DNA sequence: GTCTATATAATGATAGAC
DNA sequence: GTCTATCATTATATAGAC
């Protein structure tokens, strides 16, 4: 619970940092208290002494990461998801552990991760609404679903970063990858994939029958 | 290794089925041999007797799922990913275990999962190339990256199914969700998100400077 | 605060009876 | 083929010395 600023050399914070690294890399269940202790250069007993249990340590890691993410989200006026994500993706050296851990949270059933994603969807929904109101974005038949899809597409490079990096021959999430995906992503979000509405109209007709 | 057709009542296949269910639901490390045995209604010793080790059991589950997925991919002439996925997504009752397990494979570092995803990307790339050649799809500055993005967006509902379902108030991947996401997805793939190329042009300019 | 030693439970895997 | 009993290892967590 220590929250003194600039406490980065504390043993407690070093343990937390080690835990974040290993939870992010191997997942919660696959990470042992012993391995965290080793990574932090302390004994296993001390880890438990400081945090009570592995589960409580995880909760504190979750909270720490959420705080870290909020710090950056605050910096963006509009609460624009892609912008706050972009800030972190453009400074990978600093934010990699945070982003890696975020990916784990979204998959591992963390309560904090769920609430975080809900927030991201809300931010995205607002951004899309404003875009439509300003006339810069297309309207949609289902604003909430579109916000969910855009958000999940946004976190995909983090959640599936192992596959993403592997397919591009990179060792992990790199700035090269981020740069390379920028144009194709924007192309998709600008011109779409299909040149006309044949598929869309067909789907509209098909769904009309089912309702 | 038994491959006799209609062997569904075999103890061995029942154990494999139980393993697939639990690996998909809880992940490989979080699933114990004992819990698989219980799910299959046999003893823990028998599981090892049949498969040698937990790891070998996993390998056989992987192979089984890959075969199951290939079976359906073969049914589609063009090797269209969204079509073969759609086949399975439209018959969730039958393919849920397979799809759930696929999601795990893509995340858990399974070799078989990696090769499978590579195949899906290749199929998608071919489909996109043909679409461009036929004039029904937009061209792109980076065909491979676009294929990767479209593929990863395609498997996203499976990989992030827990979040996806939770945000739509569903207990898991349901046909209701699939139906509801159809139109917004096609809208995005038809009209995109942005109404003009302002963002895209800006990115093009910005990247020109960095090269 | 930090360690070592230990308690207790669960894990993957083996041995041998039937 | 299937079970029970068991081994060896590892896990989280505790106790107590320093």
Short mmCIF file of N, CA and C in Angstrom, two decimals, chain A residues 120-195:
data_model
loop_
_atom_site.label_atom_id
_atom_site.label_comp_id
_atom_site.label_asym_id
_atom_site.label_seq_id
_atom_site.Cartn_x
_atom_site.Cartn_y
_atom_site.Cartn_z
N UNK A 120 -12.44 1.44 -21.84
CA UNK A 120 -11.92 1.68 -23.19
C UNK A 120 -13.06 1.68 -24.21
N UNK A 121 -14.00 0.76 -24.04
CA UNK A 121 -15.14 0.71 -24.97
C UNK A 121 -15.96 1.99 -24.86
N UNK A 122 -16.17 2.45 -23.62
CA UNK A 122 -16.94 3.69 -23.44
C UNK A 122 -16.24 4.87 -24.10
N UNK A 123 -14.91 4.96 -23.89
CA UNK A 123 -14.15 6.03 -24.52
C UNK A 123 -14.25 5.96 -26.04
N UNK A 124 -14.15 4.76 -26.54
CA UNK A 124 -14.22 4.56 -27.99
C UNK A 124 -15.60 4.93 -28.51
N UNK A 125 -16.63 4.52 -27.77
CA UNK A 125 -18.00 4.82 -28.20
C UNK A 125 -18.21 6.33 -28.28
N UNK A 126 -17.73 7.05 -27.27
CA UNK A 126 -17.85 8.51 -27.27
C UNK A 126 -17.10 9.12 -28.45
N UNK A 127 -15.87 8.63 -28.66
CA UNK A 127 -15.07 9.13 -29.77
C UNK A 127 -15.79 8.92 -31.10
N UNK A 128 -16.39 7.75 -31.27
CA UNK A 128 -17.08 7.45 -32.52
C UNK A 128 -18.32 8.32 -32.68
N UNK A 129 -19.05 8.52 -31.58
CA UNK A 129 -20.23 9.39 -31.62
C UNK A 129 -19.85 10.79 -32.07
N UNK A 130 -18.77 11.31 -31.49
CA UNK A 130 -18.32 12.65 -31.86
C UNK A 130 -17.89 12.69 -33.32
N UNK A 131 -17.21 11.62 -33.74
CA UNK A 131 -16.79 11.55 -35.14
C UNK A 131 -17.97 11.62 -36.09
N UNK A 132 -19.02 10.91 -35.74
CA UNK A 132 -20.22 10.92 -36.57
C UNK A 132 -20.85 12.31 -36.54
N UNK A 133 -20.93 12.89 -35.34
CA UNK A 133 -21.53 14.22 -35.19
C UNK A 133 -20.74 15.27 -35.97
N UNK A 134 -19.42 15.14 -35.96
CA UNK A 134 -18.57 16.09 -36.68
C UNK A 134 -18.55 15.84 -38.19
N UNK A 135 -19.13 14.74 -38.59
CA UNK A 135 -19.17 14.43 -40.01
C UNK A 135 -17.90 13.82 -40.56
N UNK A 136 -16.95 13.47 -39.67
CA UNK A 136 -15.72 12.85 -40.17
C UNK A 136 -15.80 11.33 -40.18
N UNK A 137 -16.81 10.79 -39.48
CA UNK A 137 -16.92 9.33 -39.48
C UNK A 137 -18.27 8.85 -40.00
N UNK A 138 -18.25 7.64 -40.52
CA UNK A 138 -19.46 7.02 -41.04
C UNK A 138 -20.42 6.71 -39.89
N UNK A 139 -21.70 6.70 -40.18
CA UNK A 139 -22.66 6.26 -39.18
C UNK A 139 -22.76 4.74 -39.24
N UNK A 140 -23.49 4.17 -38.31
CA UNK A 140 -23.58 2.71 -38.25
C UNK A 140 -24.95 2.26 -37.76
N UNK A 141 -25.27 1.02 -38.07
CA UNK A 141 -26.57 0.48 -37.63
C UNK A 141 -26.55 0.08 -36.16
N UNK A 142 -25.35 0.00 -35.57
CA UNK A 142 -25.22 -0.51 -34.20
C UNK A 142 -23.99 0.11 -33.53
N UNK A 143 -24.15 1.33 -33.01
CA UNK A 143 -23.00 2.07 -32.47
C UNK A 143 -22.24 1.32 -31.37
N UNK A 144 -22.96 0.66 -30.48
CA UNK A 144 -22.26 -0.03 -29.39
C UNK A 144 -21.43 -1.19 -29.92
N UNK A 145 -22.05 -1.98 -30.79
CA UNK A 145 -21.29 -3.11 -31.36
C UNK A 145 -20.07 -2.62 -32.12
N UNK A 146 -20.24 -1.53 -32.86
CA UNK A 146 -19.09 -1.01 -33.59
C UNK A 146 -17.98 -0.57 -32.63
N UNK A 147 -18.38 0.06 -31.53
CA UNK A 147 -17.37 0.48 -30.54
C UNK A 147 -16.65 -0.72 -29.96
N UNK A 148 -17.40 -1.79 -29.68
CA UNK A 148 -16.79 -3.01 -29.16
C UNK A 148 -15.79 -3.57 -30.16
N UNK A 149 -16.20 -3.64 -31.42
CA UNK A 149 -15.32 -4.19 -32.46
C UNK A 149 -14.06 -3.35 -32.63
N UNK A 150 -14.23 -2.04 -32.69
CA UNK A 150 -13.06 -1.17 -32.88
C UNK A 150 -12.11 -1.27 -31.69
N UNK A 151 -12.67 -1.36 -30.49
CA UNK A 151 -11.83 -1.50 -29.29
C UNK A 151 -11.06 -2.82 -29.30
N UNK A 152 -11.77 -3.89 -29.56
CA UNK A 152 -11.11 -5.20 -29.56
C UNK A 152 -10.07 -5.29 -30.68
N UNK A 153 -10.38 -4.69 -31.83
CA UNK A 153 -9.36 -4.64 -32.88
C UNK A 153 -8.15 -3.83 -32.41
N UNK A 154 -8.40 -2.81 -31.60
CA UNK A 154 -7.32 -1.96 -31.11
C UNK A 154 -6.39 -2.68 -30.15
N UNK A 155 -6.94 -3.53 -29.29
CA UNK A 155 -6.10 -4.23 -28.33
C UNK A 155 -5.52 -5.52 -28.90
N UNK A 156 -6.00 -5.90 -30.07
CA UNK A 156 -5.55 -7.15 -30.68
C UNK A 156 -4.03 -7.27 -30.80
N UNK A 157 -3.33 -6.23 -31.27
CA UNK A 157 -1.87 -6.38 -31.39
C UNK A 157 -1.19 -6.66 -30.05
N UNK A 158 -1.81 -6.27 -28.96
CA UNK A 158 -1.24 -6.53 -27.65
C UNK A 158 -1.61 -7.94 -27.19
N UNK A 159 -2.89 -8.27 -27.31
CA UNK A 159 -3.36 -9.57 -26.86
C UNK A 159 -2.72 -10.70 -27.66
N UNK A 160 -2.63 -10.51 -28.96
CA UNK A 160 -2.05 -11.54 -29.83
C UNK A 160 -0.64 -11.17 -30.26
N UNK A 161 0.06 -10.45 -29.40
CA UNK A 161 1.37 -9.93 -29.81
C UNK A 161 2.35 -11.03 -30.18
N UNK A 162 2.27 -12.18 -29.51
CA UNK A 162 3.18 -13.26 -29.85
C UNK A 162 2.99 -13.69 -31.30
N UNK A 163 1.75 -13.91 -31.70
CA UNK A 163 1.45 -14.29 -33.08
C UNK A 163 1.79 -13.17 -34.04
N UNK A 164 1.40 -11.98 -33.66
CA UNK A 164 1.61 -10.82 -34.52
C UNK A 164 3.10 -10.66 -34.83
N UNK A 165 3.91 -10.71 -33.78
CA UNK A 165 5.36 -10.55 -33.95
C UNK A 165 5.94 -11.72 -34.75
N UNK A 166 5.52 -12.91 -34.42
CA UNK A 166 6.02 -14.09 -35.09
C UNK A 166 5.79 -14.01 -36.60
N UNK A 167 4.60 -13.58 -36.99
CA UNK A 167 4.26 -13.54 -38.42
C UNK A 167 5.03 -12.46 -39.16
N UNK A 168 5.55 -11.51 -38.44
CA UNK A 168 6.33 -10.46 -39.08
C UNK A 168 7.82 -10.65 -38.86
N UNK A 169 8.18 -11.79 -38.26
CA UNK A 169 9.58 -12.09 -38.06
C UNK A 169 10.26 -11.20 -37.03
N UNK A 170 9.49 -10.70 -36.10
CA UNK A 170 10.05 -9.84 -35.06
C UNK A 170 10.10 -10.60 -33.74
N UNK A 171 11.01 -10.22 -32.85
CA UNK A 171 11.15 -10.94 -31.58
C UNK A 171 10.03 -10.64 -30.60
N UNK A 172 9.31 -9.57 -30.81
CA UNK A 172 8.21 -9.18 -29.93
C UNK A 172 7.61 -7.91 -30.49
N UNK A 173 6.79 -7.25 -29.71
CA UNK A 173 6.20 -6.00 -30.18
C UNK A 173 7.30 -4.95 -30.38
N UNK A 174 7.50 -4.53 -31.62
CA UNK A 174 8.55 -3.55 -31.91
C UNK A 174 7.96 -2.32 -32.60
N UNK A 175 8.72 -1.25 -32.57
CA UNK A 175 8.25 -0.03 -33.22
C UNK A 175 8.16 -0.22 -34.73
N UNK A 176 8.99 -1.11 -35.26
CA UNK A 176 8.91 -1.44 -36.69
C UNK A 176 7.53 -1.97 -37.04
N UNK A 177 7.04 -2.88 -36.22
CA UNK A 177 5.72 -3.44 -36.45
C UNK A 177 4.64 -2.38 -36.37
N UNK A 178 4.72 -1.56 -35.33
CA UNK A 178 3.72 -0.51 -35.14
C UNK A 178 3.69 0.42 -36.35
N UNK A 179 4.90 0.78 -36.81
CA UNK A 179 4.97 1.67 -37.97
C UNK A 179 4.37 0.99 -39.20
N UNK A 180 4.72 -0.28 -39.37
CA UNK A 180 4.26 -0.97 -40.58
C UNK A 180 2.74 -1.19 -40.60
N UNK A 181 2.14 -1.33 -39.44
CA UNK A 181 0.70 -1.58 -39.43
C UNK A 181 -0.13 -0.30 -39.55
N UNK A 182 0.52 0.85 -39.39
CA UNK A 182 -0.21 2.12 -39.40
C UNK A 182 -0.98 2.33 -40.70
N UNK A 183 -0.29 2.28 -41.82
CA UNK A 183 -0.96 2.54 -43.10
C UNK A 183 -2.05 1.52 -43.44
N UNK A 184 -1.75 0.22 -43.41
CA UNK A 184 -2.81 -0.74 -43.73
C UNK A 184 -4.04 -0.60 -42.83
N UNK A 185 -3.80 -0.31 -41.54
CA UNK A 185 -4.93 -0.12 -40.63
C UNK A 185 -5.77 1.07 -41.07
N UNK A 186 -5.09 2.17 -41.35
CA UNK A 186 -5.82 3.37 -41.75
C UNK A 186 -6.49 3.20 -43.11
N UNK A 187 -5.84 2.45 -44.00
CA UNK A 187 -6.49 2.15 -45.28
C UNK A 187 -7.81 1.42 -45.05
N UNK A 188 -7.76 0.41 -44.17
CA UNK A 188 -8.99 -0.34 -43.87
C UNK A 188 -10.05 0.58 -43.26
N UNK A 189 -9.60 1.45 -42.36
CA UNK A 189 -10.56 2.34 -41.70
C UNK A 189 -10.99 3.51 -42.58
N UNK A 190 -10.36 3.67 -43.73
CA UNK A 190 -10.73 4.78 -44.62
C UNK A 190 -11.52 4.29 -45.84
N UNK A 191 -10.99 3.28 -46.52
CA UNK A 191 -11.66 2.79 -47.72
C UNK A 191 -12.40 1.49 -47.51
N UNK A 192 -12.18 0.87 -46.36
CA UNK A 192 -12.76 -0.45 -46.14
C UNK A 192 -12.02 -1.49 -46.96
N UNK A 193 -12.69 -2.63 -47.12
CA UNK A 193 -12.08 -3.74 -47.85
C UNK A 193 -12.81 -3.92 -49.18
N UNK A 194 -14.13 -3.84 -49.15
CA UNK A 194 -14.93 -4.03 -50.35
C UNK A 194 -15.12 -2.70 -51.09
N UNK A 195 -15.13 -2.78 -52.40
CA UNK A 195 -15.26 -1.56 -53.20
C UNK A 195 -16.71 -1.13 -53.38
#
